[in-house]
Tab-separated table of N, CA, C and O in Angstrom:
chain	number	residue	atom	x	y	z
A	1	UNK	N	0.842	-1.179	0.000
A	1	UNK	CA	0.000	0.000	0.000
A	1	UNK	C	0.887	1.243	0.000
A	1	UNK	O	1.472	1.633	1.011
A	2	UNK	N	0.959	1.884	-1.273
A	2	UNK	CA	1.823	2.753	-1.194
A	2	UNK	C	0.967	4.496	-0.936
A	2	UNK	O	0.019	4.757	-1.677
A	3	UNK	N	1.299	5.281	-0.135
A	3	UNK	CA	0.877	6.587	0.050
A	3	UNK	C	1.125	7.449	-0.988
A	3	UNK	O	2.051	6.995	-1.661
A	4	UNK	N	0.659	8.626	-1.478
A	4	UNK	CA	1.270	9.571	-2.025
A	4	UNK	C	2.009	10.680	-1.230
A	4	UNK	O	1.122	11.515	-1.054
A	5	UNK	N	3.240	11.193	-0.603
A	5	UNK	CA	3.826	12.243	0.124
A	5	UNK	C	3.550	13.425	-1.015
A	5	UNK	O	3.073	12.952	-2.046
A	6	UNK	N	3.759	14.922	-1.043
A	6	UNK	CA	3.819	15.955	-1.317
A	6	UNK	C	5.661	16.040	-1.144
A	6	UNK	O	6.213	15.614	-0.130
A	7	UNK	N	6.141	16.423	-1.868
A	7	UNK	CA	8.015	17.047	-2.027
A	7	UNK	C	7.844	18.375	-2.549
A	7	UNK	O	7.144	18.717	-3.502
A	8	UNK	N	8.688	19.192	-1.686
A	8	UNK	CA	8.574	20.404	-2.528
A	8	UNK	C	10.131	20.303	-3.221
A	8	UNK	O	11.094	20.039	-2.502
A	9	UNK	N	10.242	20.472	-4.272
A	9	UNK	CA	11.403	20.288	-5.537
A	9	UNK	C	12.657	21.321	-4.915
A	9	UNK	O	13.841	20.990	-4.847
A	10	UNK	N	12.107	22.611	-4.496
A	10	UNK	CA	13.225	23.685	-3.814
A	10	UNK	C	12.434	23.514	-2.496
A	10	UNK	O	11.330	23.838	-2.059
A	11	UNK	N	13.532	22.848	-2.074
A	11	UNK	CA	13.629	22.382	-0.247
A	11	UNK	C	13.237	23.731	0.620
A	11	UNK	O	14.034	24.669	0.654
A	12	UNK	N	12.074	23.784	1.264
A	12	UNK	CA	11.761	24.646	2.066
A	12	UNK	C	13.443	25.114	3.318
A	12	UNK	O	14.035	26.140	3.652
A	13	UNK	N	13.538	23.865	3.547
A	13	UNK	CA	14.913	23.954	4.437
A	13	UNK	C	15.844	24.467	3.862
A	13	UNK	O	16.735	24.878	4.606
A	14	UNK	N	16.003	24.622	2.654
A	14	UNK	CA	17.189	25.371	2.109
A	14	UNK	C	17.347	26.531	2.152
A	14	UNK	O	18.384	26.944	1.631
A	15	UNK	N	16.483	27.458	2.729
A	15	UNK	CA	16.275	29.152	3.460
A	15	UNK	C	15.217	29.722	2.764
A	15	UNK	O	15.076	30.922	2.529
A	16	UNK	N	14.040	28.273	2.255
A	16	UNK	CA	12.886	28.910	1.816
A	16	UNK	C	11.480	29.188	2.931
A	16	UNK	O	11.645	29.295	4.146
A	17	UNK	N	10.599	29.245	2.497
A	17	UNK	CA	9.479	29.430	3.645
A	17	UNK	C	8.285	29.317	2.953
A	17	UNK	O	8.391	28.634	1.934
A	18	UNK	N	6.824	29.911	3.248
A	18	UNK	CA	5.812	29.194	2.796
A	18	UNK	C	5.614	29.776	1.455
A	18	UNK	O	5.038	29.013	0.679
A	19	UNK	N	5.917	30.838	1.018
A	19	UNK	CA	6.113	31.067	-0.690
A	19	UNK	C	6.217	29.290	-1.393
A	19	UNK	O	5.435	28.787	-2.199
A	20	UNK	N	7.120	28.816	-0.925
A	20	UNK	CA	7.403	27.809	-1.679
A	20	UNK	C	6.249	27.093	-1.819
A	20	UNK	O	6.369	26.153	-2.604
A	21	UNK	N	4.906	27.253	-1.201
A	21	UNK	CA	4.355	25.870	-0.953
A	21	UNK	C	3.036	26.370	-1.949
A	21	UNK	O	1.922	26.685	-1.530
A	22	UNK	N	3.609	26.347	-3.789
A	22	UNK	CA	2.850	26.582	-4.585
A	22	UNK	C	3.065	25.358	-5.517
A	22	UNK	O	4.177	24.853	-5.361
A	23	UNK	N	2.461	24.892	-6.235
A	23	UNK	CA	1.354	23.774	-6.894
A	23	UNK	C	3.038	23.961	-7.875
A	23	UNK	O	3.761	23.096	-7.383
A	24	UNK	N	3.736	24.617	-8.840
A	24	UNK	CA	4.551	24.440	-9.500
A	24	UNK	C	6.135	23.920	-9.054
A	24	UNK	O	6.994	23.532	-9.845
A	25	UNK	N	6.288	24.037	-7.361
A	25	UNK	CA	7.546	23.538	-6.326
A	25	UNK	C	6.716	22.322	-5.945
A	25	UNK	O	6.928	22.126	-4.748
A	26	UNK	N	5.920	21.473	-6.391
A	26	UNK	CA	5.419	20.384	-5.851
A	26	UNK	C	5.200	19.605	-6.641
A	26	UNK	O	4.597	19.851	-7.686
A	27	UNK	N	5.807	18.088	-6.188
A	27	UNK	CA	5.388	16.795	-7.127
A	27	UNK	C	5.637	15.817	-6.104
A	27	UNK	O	6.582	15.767	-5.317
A	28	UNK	N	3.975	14.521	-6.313
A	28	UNK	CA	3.958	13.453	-5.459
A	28	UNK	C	4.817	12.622	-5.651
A	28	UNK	O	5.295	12.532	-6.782
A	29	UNK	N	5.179	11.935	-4.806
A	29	UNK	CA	6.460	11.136	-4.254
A	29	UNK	C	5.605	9.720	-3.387
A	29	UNK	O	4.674	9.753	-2.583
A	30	UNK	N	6.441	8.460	-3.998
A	30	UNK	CA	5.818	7.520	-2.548
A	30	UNK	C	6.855	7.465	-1.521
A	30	UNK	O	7.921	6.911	-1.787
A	31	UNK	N	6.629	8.034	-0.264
A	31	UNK	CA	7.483	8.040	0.905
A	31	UNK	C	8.710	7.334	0.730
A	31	UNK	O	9.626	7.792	1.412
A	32	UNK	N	8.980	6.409	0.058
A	32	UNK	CA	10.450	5.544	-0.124
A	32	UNK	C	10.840	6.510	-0.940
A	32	UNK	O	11.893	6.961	-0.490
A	33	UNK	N	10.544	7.034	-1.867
A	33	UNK	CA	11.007	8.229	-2.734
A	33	UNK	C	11.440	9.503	-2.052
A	33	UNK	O	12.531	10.065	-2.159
A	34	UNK	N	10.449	9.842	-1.369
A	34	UNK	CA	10.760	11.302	-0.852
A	34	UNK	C	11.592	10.847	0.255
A	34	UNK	O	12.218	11.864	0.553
A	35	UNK	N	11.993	9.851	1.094
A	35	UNK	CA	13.021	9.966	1.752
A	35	UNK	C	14.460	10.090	1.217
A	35	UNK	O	15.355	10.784	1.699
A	36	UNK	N	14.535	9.123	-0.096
A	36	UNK	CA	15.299	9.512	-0.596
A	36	UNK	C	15.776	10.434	-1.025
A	36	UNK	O	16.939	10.704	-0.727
A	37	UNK	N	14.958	11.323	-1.967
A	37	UNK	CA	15.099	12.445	-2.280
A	37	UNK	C	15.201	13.610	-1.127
A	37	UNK	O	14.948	14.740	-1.546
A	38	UNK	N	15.444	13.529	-0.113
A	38	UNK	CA	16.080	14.357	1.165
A	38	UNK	C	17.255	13.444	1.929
A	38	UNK	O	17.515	13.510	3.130
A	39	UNK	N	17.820	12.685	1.070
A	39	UNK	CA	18.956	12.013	1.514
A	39	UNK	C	20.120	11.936	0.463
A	39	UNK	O	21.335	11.827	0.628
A	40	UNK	N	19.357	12.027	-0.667
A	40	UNK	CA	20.153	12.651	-2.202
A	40	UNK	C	20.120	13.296	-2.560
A	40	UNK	O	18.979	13.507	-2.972
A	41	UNK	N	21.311	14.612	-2.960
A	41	UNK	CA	20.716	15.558	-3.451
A	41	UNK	C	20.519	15.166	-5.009
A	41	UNK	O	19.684	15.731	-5.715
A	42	UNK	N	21.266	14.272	-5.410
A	42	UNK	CA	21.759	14.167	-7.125
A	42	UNK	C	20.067	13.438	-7.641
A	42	UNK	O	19.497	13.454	-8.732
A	43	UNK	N	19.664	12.847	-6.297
A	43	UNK	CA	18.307	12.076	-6.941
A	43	UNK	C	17.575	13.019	-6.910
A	43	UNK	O	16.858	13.150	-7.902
A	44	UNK	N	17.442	14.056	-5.788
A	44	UNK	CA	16.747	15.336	-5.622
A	44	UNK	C	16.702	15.915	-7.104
A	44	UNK	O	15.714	16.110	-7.812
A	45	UNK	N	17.996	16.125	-7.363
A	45	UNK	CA	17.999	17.226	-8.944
A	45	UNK	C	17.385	16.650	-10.021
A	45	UNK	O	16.706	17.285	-10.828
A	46	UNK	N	17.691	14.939	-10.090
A	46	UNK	CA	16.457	14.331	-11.393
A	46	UNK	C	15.191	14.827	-10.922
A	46	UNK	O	14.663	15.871	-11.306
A	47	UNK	N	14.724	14.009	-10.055
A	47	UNK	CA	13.028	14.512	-9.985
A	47	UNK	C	12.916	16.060	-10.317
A	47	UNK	O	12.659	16.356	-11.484
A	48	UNK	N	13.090	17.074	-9.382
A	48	UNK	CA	13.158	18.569	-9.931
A	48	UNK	C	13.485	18.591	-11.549
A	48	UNK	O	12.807	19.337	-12.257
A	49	UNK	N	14.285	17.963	-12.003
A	49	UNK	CA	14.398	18.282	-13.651
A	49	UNK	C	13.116	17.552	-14.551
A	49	UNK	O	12.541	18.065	-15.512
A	50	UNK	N	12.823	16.078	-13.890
A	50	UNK	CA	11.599	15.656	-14.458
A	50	UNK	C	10.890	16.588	-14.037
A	50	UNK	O	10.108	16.811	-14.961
A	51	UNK	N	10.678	17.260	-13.232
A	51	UNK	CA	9.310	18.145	-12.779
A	51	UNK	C	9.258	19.122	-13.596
A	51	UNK	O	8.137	19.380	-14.034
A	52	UNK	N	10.525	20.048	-14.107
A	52	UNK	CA	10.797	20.965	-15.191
A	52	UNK	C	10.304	21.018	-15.914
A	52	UNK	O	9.506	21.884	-16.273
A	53	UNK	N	10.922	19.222	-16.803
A	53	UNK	CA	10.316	19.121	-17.677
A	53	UNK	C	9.035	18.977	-18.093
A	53	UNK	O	8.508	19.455	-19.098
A	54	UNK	N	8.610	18.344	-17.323
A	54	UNK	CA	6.870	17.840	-17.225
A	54	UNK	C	5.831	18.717	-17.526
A	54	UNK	O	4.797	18.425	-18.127
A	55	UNK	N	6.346	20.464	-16.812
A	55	UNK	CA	5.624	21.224	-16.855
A	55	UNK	C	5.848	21.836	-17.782
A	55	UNK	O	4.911	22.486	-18.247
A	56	UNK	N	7.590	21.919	-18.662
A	56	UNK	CA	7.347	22.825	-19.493
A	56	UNK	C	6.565	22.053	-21.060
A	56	UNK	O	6.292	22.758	-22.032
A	57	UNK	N	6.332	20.707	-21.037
A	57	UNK	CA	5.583	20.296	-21.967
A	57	UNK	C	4.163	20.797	-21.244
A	57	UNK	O	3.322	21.523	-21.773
A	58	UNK	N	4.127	20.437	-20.398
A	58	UNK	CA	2.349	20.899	-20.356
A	58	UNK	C	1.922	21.956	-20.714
A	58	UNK	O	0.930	22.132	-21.422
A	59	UNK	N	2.789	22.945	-20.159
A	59	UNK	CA	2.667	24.607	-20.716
A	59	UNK	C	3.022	24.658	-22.447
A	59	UNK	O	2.854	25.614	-23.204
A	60	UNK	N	3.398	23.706	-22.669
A	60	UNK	CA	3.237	23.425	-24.421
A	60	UNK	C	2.199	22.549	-24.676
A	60	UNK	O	1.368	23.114	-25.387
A	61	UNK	N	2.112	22.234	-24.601
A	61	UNK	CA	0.834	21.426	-24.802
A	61	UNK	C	-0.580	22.611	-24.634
A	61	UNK	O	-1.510	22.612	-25.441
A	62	UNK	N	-0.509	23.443	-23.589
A	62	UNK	CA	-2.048	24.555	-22.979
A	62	UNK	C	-1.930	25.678	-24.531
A	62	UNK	O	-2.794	26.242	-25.203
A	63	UNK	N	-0.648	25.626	-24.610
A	63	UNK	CA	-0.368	26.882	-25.429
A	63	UNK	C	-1.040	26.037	-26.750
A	63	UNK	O	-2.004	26.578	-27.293
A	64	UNK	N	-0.636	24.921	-27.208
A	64	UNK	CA	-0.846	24.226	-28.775
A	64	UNK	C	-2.468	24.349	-28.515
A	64	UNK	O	-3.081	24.610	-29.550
A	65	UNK	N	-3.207	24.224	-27.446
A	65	UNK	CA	-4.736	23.691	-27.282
A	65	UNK	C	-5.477	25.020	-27.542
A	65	UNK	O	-6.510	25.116	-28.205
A	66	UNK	N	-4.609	26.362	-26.744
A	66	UNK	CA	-5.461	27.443	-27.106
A	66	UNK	C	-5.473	27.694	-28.332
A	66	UNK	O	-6.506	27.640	-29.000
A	67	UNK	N	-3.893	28.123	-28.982
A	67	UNK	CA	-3.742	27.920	-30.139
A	67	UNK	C	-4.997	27.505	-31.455
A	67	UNK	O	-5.558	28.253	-32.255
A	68	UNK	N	-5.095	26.276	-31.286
A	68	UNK	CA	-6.170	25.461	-32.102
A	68	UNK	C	-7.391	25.671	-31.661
A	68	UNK	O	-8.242	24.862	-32.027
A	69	UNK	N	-7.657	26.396	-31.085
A	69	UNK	CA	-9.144	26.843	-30.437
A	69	UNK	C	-9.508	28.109	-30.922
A	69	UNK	O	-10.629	28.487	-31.261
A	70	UNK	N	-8.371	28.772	-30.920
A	70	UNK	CA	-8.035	30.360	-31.249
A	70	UNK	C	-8.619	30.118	-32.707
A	70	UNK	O	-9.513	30.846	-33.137
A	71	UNK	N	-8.095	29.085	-33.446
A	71	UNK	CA	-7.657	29.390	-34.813
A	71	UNK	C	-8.509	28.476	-35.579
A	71	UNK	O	-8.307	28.578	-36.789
A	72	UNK	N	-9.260	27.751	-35.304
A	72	UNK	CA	-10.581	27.140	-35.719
A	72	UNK	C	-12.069	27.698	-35.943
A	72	UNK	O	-12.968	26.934	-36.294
């Protein structure tokens, strides 16, 4: 039975505070993950870069949808 945890990608502990705790510094983790990822930083930096990436296709993807909505 695996949980979903919340990770924020830029570590609140790193001299951030509740600014951080917006929907684009966040991606679910199953607890074996997110421990890791606060025990690695190098595993830390993949996930944050998958998270990058993830979003900057989605934000391509919103843009192609208006796009074709616009233009139909």
């Amino acid at each position: 039975n695996k949980s979903l945890d919340v990770h924020h990608c830029r570590h609140k502990g790193m001299g951030g505070n509740r600014s951080l705790d917006y929907i684009k510094n966040l991606i679910g983790l199953c607890l074996e993950c997110h421990k890791e990822c606060h025990n690695s930083s190098e595993l830390n930096r993949k996930v944050v870069a998958m998270a990058d990436n993830l979003e900057e296709r989605l934000e391509c993807h919103r843009m192609s949808q208006i796009y074709i909505m616009e233009n139909t």
